[in-house]
XYZ file of C-alpha atoms in Angstrom:
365
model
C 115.207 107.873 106.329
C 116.448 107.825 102.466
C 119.071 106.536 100.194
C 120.337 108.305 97.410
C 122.120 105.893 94.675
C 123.708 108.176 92.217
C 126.341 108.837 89.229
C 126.464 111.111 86.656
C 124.423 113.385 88.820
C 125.979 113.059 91.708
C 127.131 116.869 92.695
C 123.894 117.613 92.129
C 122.045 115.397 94.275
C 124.295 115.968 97.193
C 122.463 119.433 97.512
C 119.259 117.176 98.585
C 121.444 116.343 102.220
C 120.250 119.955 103.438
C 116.605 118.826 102.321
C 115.848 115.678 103.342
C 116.851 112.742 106.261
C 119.426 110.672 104.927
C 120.819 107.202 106.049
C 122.713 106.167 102.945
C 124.819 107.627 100.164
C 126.274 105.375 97.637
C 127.497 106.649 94.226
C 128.939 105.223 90.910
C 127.661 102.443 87.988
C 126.034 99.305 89.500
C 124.544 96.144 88.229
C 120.974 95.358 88.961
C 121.521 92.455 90.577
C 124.684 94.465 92.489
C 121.884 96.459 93.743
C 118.848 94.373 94.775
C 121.275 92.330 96.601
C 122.408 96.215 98.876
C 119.143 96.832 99.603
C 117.868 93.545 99.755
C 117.480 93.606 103.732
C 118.014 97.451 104.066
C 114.420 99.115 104.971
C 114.292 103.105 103.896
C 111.437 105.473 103.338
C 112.333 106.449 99.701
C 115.579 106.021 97.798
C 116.729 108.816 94.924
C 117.920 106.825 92.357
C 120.127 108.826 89.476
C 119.490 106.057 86.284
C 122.710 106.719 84.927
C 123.963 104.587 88.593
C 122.209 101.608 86.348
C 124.392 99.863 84.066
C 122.781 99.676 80.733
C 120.026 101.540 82.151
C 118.848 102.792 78.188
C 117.599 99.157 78.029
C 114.557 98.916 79.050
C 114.490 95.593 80.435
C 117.165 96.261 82.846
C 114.866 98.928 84.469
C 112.495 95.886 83.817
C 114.921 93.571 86.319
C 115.250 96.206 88.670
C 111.237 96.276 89.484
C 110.979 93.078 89.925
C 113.428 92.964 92.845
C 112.684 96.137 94.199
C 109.450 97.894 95.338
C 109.552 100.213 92.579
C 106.929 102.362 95.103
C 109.992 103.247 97.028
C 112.230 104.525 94.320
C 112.487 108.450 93.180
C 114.149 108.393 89.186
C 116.521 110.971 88.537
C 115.913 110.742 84.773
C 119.053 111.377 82.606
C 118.684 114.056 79.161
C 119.512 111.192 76.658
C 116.826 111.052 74.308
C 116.167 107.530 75.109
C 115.112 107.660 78.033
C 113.019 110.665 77.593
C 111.314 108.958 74.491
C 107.270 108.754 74.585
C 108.528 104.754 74.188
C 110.630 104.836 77.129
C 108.267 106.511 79.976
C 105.461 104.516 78.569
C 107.369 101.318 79.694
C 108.463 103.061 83.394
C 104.320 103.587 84.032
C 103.387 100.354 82.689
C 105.722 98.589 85.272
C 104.042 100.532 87.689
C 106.966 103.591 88.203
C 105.194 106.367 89.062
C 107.590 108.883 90.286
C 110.786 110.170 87.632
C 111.501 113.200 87.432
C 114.750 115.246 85.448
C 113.806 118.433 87.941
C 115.949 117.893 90.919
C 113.295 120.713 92.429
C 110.534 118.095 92.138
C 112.336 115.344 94.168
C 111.752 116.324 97.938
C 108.454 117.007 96.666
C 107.910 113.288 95.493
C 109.197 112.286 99.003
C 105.642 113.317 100.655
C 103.920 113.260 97.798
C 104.200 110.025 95.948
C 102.350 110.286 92.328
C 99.464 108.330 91.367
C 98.356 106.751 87.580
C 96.451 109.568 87.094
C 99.625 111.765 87.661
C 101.565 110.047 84.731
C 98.598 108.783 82.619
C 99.940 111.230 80.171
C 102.752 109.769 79.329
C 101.338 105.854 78.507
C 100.887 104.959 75.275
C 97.732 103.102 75.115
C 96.264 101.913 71.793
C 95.807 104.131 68.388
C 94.215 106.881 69.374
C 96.796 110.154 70.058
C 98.786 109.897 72.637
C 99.686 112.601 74.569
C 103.121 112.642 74.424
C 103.404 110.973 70.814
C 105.092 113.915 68.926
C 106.342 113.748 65.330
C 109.597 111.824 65.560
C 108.734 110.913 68.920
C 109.915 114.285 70.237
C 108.560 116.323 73.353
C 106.514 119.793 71.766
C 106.465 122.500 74.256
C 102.973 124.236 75.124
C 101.514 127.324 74.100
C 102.417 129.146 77.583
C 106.115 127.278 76.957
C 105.224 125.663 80.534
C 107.161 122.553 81.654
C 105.173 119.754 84.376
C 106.337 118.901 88.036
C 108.542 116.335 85.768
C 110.761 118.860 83.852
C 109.341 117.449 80.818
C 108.040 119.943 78.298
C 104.048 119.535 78.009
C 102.372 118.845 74.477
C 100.058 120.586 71.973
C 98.135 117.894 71.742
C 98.138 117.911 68.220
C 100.579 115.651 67.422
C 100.370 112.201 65.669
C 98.881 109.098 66.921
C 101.559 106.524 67.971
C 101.905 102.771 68.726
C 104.562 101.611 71.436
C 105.248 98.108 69.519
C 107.013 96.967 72.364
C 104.431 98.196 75.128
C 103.907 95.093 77.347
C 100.433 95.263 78.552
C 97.149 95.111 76.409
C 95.760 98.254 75.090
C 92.452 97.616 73.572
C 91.972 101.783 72.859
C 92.738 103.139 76.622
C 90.904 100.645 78.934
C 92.394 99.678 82.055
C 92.841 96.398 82.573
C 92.978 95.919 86.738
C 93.570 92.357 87.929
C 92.930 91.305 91.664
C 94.493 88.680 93.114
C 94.010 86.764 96.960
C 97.634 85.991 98.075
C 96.219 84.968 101.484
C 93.388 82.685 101.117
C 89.438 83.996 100.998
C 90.970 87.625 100.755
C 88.076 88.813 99.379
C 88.936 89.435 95.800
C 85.450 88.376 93.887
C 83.592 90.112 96.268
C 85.951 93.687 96.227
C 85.713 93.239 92.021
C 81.943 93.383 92.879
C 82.317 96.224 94.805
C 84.553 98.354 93.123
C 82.550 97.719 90.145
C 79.729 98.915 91.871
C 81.096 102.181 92.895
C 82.942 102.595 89.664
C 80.033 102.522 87.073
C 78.406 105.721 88.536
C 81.120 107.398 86.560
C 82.909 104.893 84.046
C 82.013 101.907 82.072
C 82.930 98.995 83.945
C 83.211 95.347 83.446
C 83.888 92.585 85.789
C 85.679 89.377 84.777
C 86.272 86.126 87.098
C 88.415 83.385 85.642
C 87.520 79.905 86.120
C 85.149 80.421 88.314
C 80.876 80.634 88.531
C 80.875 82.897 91.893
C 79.606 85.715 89.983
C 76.073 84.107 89.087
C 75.236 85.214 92.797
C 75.825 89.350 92.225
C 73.034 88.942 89.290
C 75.090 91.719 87.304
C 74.997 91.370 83.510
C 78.137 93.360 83.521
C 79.866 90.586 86.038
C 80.459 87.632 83.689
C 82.647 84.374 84.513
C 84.808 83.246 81.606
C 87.498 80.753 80.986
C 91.315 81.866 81.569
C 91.836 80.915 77.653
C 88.795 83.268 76.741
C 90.106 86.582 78.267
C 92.906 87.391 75.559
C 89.735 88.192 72.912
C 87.256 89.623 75.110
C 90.036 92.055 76.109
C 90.971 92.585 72.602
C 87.191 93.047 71.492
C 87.165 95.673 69.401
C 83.660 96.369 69.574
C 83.852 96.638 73.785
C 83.564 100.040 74.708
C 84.301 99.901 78.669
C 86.428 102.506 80.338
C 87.971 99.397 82.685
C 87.941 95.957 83.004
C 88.324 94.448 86.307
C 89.600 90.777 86.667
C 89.410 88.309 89.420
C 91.638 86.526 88.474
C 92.257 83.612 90.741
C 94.525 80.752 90.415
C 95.545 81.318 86.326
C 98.108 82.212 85.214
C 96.578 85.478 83.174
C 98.359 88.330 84.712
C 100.670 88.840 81.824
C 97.162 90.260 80.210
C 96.517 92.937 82.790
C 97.498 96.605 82.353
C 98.176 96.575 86.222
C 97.730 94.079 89.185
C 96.156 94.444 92.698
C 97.527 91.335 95.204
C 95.034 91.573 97.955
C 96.333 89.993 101.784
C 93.703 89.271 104.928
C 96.258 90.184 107.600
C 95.029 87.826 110.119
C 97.905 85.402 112.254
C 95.980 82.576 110.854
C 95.964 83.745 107.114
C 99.681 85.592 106.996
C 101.079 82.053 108.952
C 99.517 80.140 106.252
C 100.486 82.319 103.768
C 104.847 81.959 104.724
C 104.015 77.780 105.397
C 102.737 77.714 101.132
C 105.468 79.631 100.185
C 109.034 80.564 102.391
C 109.875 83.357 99.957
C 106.863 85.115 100.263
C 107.784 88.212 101.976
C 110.690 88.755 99.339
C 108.166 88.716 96.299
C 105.124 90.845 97.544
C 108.045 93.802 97.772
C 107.826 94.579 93.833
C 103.879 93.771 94.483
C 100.979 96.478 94.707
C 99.849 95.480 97.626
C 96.211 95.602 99.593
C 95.176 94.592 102.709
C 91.960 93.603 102.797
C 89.044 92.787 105.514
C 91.811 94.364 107.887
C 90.844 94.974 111.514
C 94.588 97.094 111.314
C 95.005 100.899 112.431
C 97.519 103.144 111.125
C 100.246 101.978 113.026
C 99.577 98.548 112.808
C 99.947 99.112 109.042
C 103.225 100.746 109.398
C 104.590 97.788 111.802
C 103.476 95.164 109.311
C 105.453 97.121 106.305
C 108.379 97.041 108.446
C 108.105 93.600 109.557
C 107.067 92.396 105.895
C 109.571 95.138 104.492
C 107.229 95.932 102.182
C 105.001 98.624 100.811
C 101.279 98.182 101.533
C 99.115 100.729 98.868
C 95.797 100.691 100.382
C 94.316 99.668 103.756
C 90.794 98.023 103.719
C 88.713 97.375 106.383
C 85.319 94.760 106.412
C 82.733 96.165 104.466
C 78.789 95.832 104.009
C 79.058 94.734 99.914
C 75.107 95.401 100.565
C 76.000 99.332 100.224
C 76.305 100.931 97.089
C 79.262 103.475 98.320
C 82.227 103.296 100.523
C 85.005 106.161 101.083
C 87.787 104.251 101.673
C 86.905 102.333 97.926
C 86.539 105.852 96.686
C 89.968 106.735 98.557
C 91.854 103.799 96.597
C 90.244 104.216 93.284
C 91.046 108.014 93.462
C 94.696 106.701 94.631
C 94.808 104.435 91.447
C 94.017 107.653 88.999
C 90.157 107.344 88.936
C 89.783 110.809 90.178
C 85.848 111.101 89.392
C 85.870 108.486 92.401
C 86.380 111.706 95.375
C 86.050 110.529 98.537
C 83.022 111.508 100.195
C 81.143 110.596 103.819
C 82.460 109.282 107.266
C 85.348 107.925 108.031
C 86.212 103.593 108.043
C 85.605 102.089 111.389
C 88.429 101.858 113.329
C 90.568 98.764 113.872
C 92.323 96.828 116.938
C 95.819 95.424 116.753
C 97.011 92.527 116.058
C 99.691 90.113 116.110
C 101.880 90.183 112.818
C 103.186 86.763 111.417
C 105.188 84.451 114.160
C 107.432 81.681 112.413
């Protein structure tokens, strides 16, 4: 079922209830905080969010505070026609912080409902270093194509030709396009060095890849010249290296404290009772932060359903499902599934099928 938080747009939205299942309606000008704490224990499938509903909502940041108490997965943004918030700037910040799916065509939104986008569906519209950006038009305009064709997003597509443009305000590193991944174990021995290895792997027959761990010497054992182990206070300039020339970087990053340096983050969980029970003992709150959090389950013994019962129990989204792997092979599908799910689309998922898994038992306080 789906909420739909709107405002301004609010006639217009109500033509969705003929479309789609809906369990809540709620319309007028909120505070962010007014509306983390509605849906704070309220589990729904997708909510339509009109952005005008957000008070302040041309500042970035409070788009900013709504993502990180909200899984940002979950929400569908009804984009206003201010020409803030339709600024190459302003939908370069919504895909760094990991919002995927806005949208000023009302058309596209039951569409978004069963088809979520990916990166690779937005990757037009982030601003990443010097070169031309897509969408960085003189005066920071939108330039309509030669055919006069407008996306799935009601935005007007560029030439192409336009100037290149700096975001000065963009909040992740840009070092000329590369995408900086970072994977984290939130459950411990989650498998993150070893997943970095193998993602690595499968990404280099298409990309230039390197592999970073962070305070660490665990990658002296793949023999890789392209895994290295650095310190956390070294990864600032070998990012910024502007004689690198690597498509992606992918980061291990352990314990630091270095995520502010990543263009995205993975947060990898081995749902085993033992690990997930651990897991809520280190930290109570837990459950409330991995909501905003792209989350993986890794080494999971989990089926389909299993997944969908620990989302609602966790009340959370998980993004990919993965089960043990042989790091001994050089290609597995359901790698190639979530790198194609994270916009690496050379990565097409080929071969069998991922074992299946048994059920389990999700976390008992």
């Amino acid at each position: 079922m789906n909420v739909i938080v709107s405002n301004k747009y609010s006639a217009m939205l109500s033509s969705l209830s003929t479309k789609i299942d809906l369990i809540k309606t709620i319309d007028g000008e909120f505070q962010v905080d007014d509306l983390i704490a509605q849906f704070d224990n309220f589990f729904f499938n997708k909510m339509i969010l009109d952005i005008t509903a957000i008070s302040g909502y041309q500042d970035i940041s409070q788009i900013q505070r709504l993502s990180f108490g909200m899984d940002m997965s979950k929400i569908i943004l009804l984009l206003d026609d201010s020409q803030i918030v339709n600024s190459p700037q302003y939908l370069s910040e919504l895909v760094s912080m990991g919002i995927y799916n806005f949208t000023r065509n009302i058309d596209a939104i039951a569409y978004l409902i069963d088809n979520p986008n990916t990166y690779k569906d937005v990757a037009q519209f982030h601003l990443l270093g010097s070169s031309a950006s897509p969408m960085g038009g003189q005066g920071g305009g939108y330039q309509q194509n030669s055919n006069g064709n407008k996306g799935m997003f009601g935005f007007n597509q560029s030439t192409g030709n336009e100037r290149s443009y700096i975001n000065p305000s963009a909040m992740v590193p840009s070092m000329g396009g590369t995408r900086v991944i970072g994977i984290k174990n939130l459950t411990d021995h989650a498998g993150a060095t070893t997943l970095v290895y193998m993602l690595k792997k499968q990404l280099s027959e298409h990309y230039s890849v390197l592999g970073l761990e962070l305070d660490k010497n665990d990658f002296l054992f793949f023999n890789d010249p392209d895994l290295k182990s650095v310190s956390s206070r070294e990864l600032a300039s070998i990012i910024n290296n502007p004689v690198n020339n690597y498509n992606v970087i992918l980061i291990d990053i352990n314990n630091s404290a270095e995520e502010a340096n990543c263009t995205e983050m993975l947060y990898l969980i081995e749902p085993s009772t033992l690990m997930l029970n651990k897991l809520i003992r280190r930290d109570r709150n837990i459950l409330d932060k991995i909501r905003g959090m792209k989350v993986i389950l890794n080494k999971s013994l989990l089926d389909a359903p299993d997944v969908r019962d620990f989302e609602g129990e966790a009340r959370c989204s998980v993004f990919h499902n993965i089960p043990p792997l042989d790091d001994k092979k050089d290609k597995h599908r359901v790698l190639d599934e979530l790198l194609n799910k994270l916009g690496f689309d050379k990565n097409r998922p080929t071969g069998g099928e991922p074992r299946a898994a048994r059920l389990f038992g999700i976390v008992k306080e």
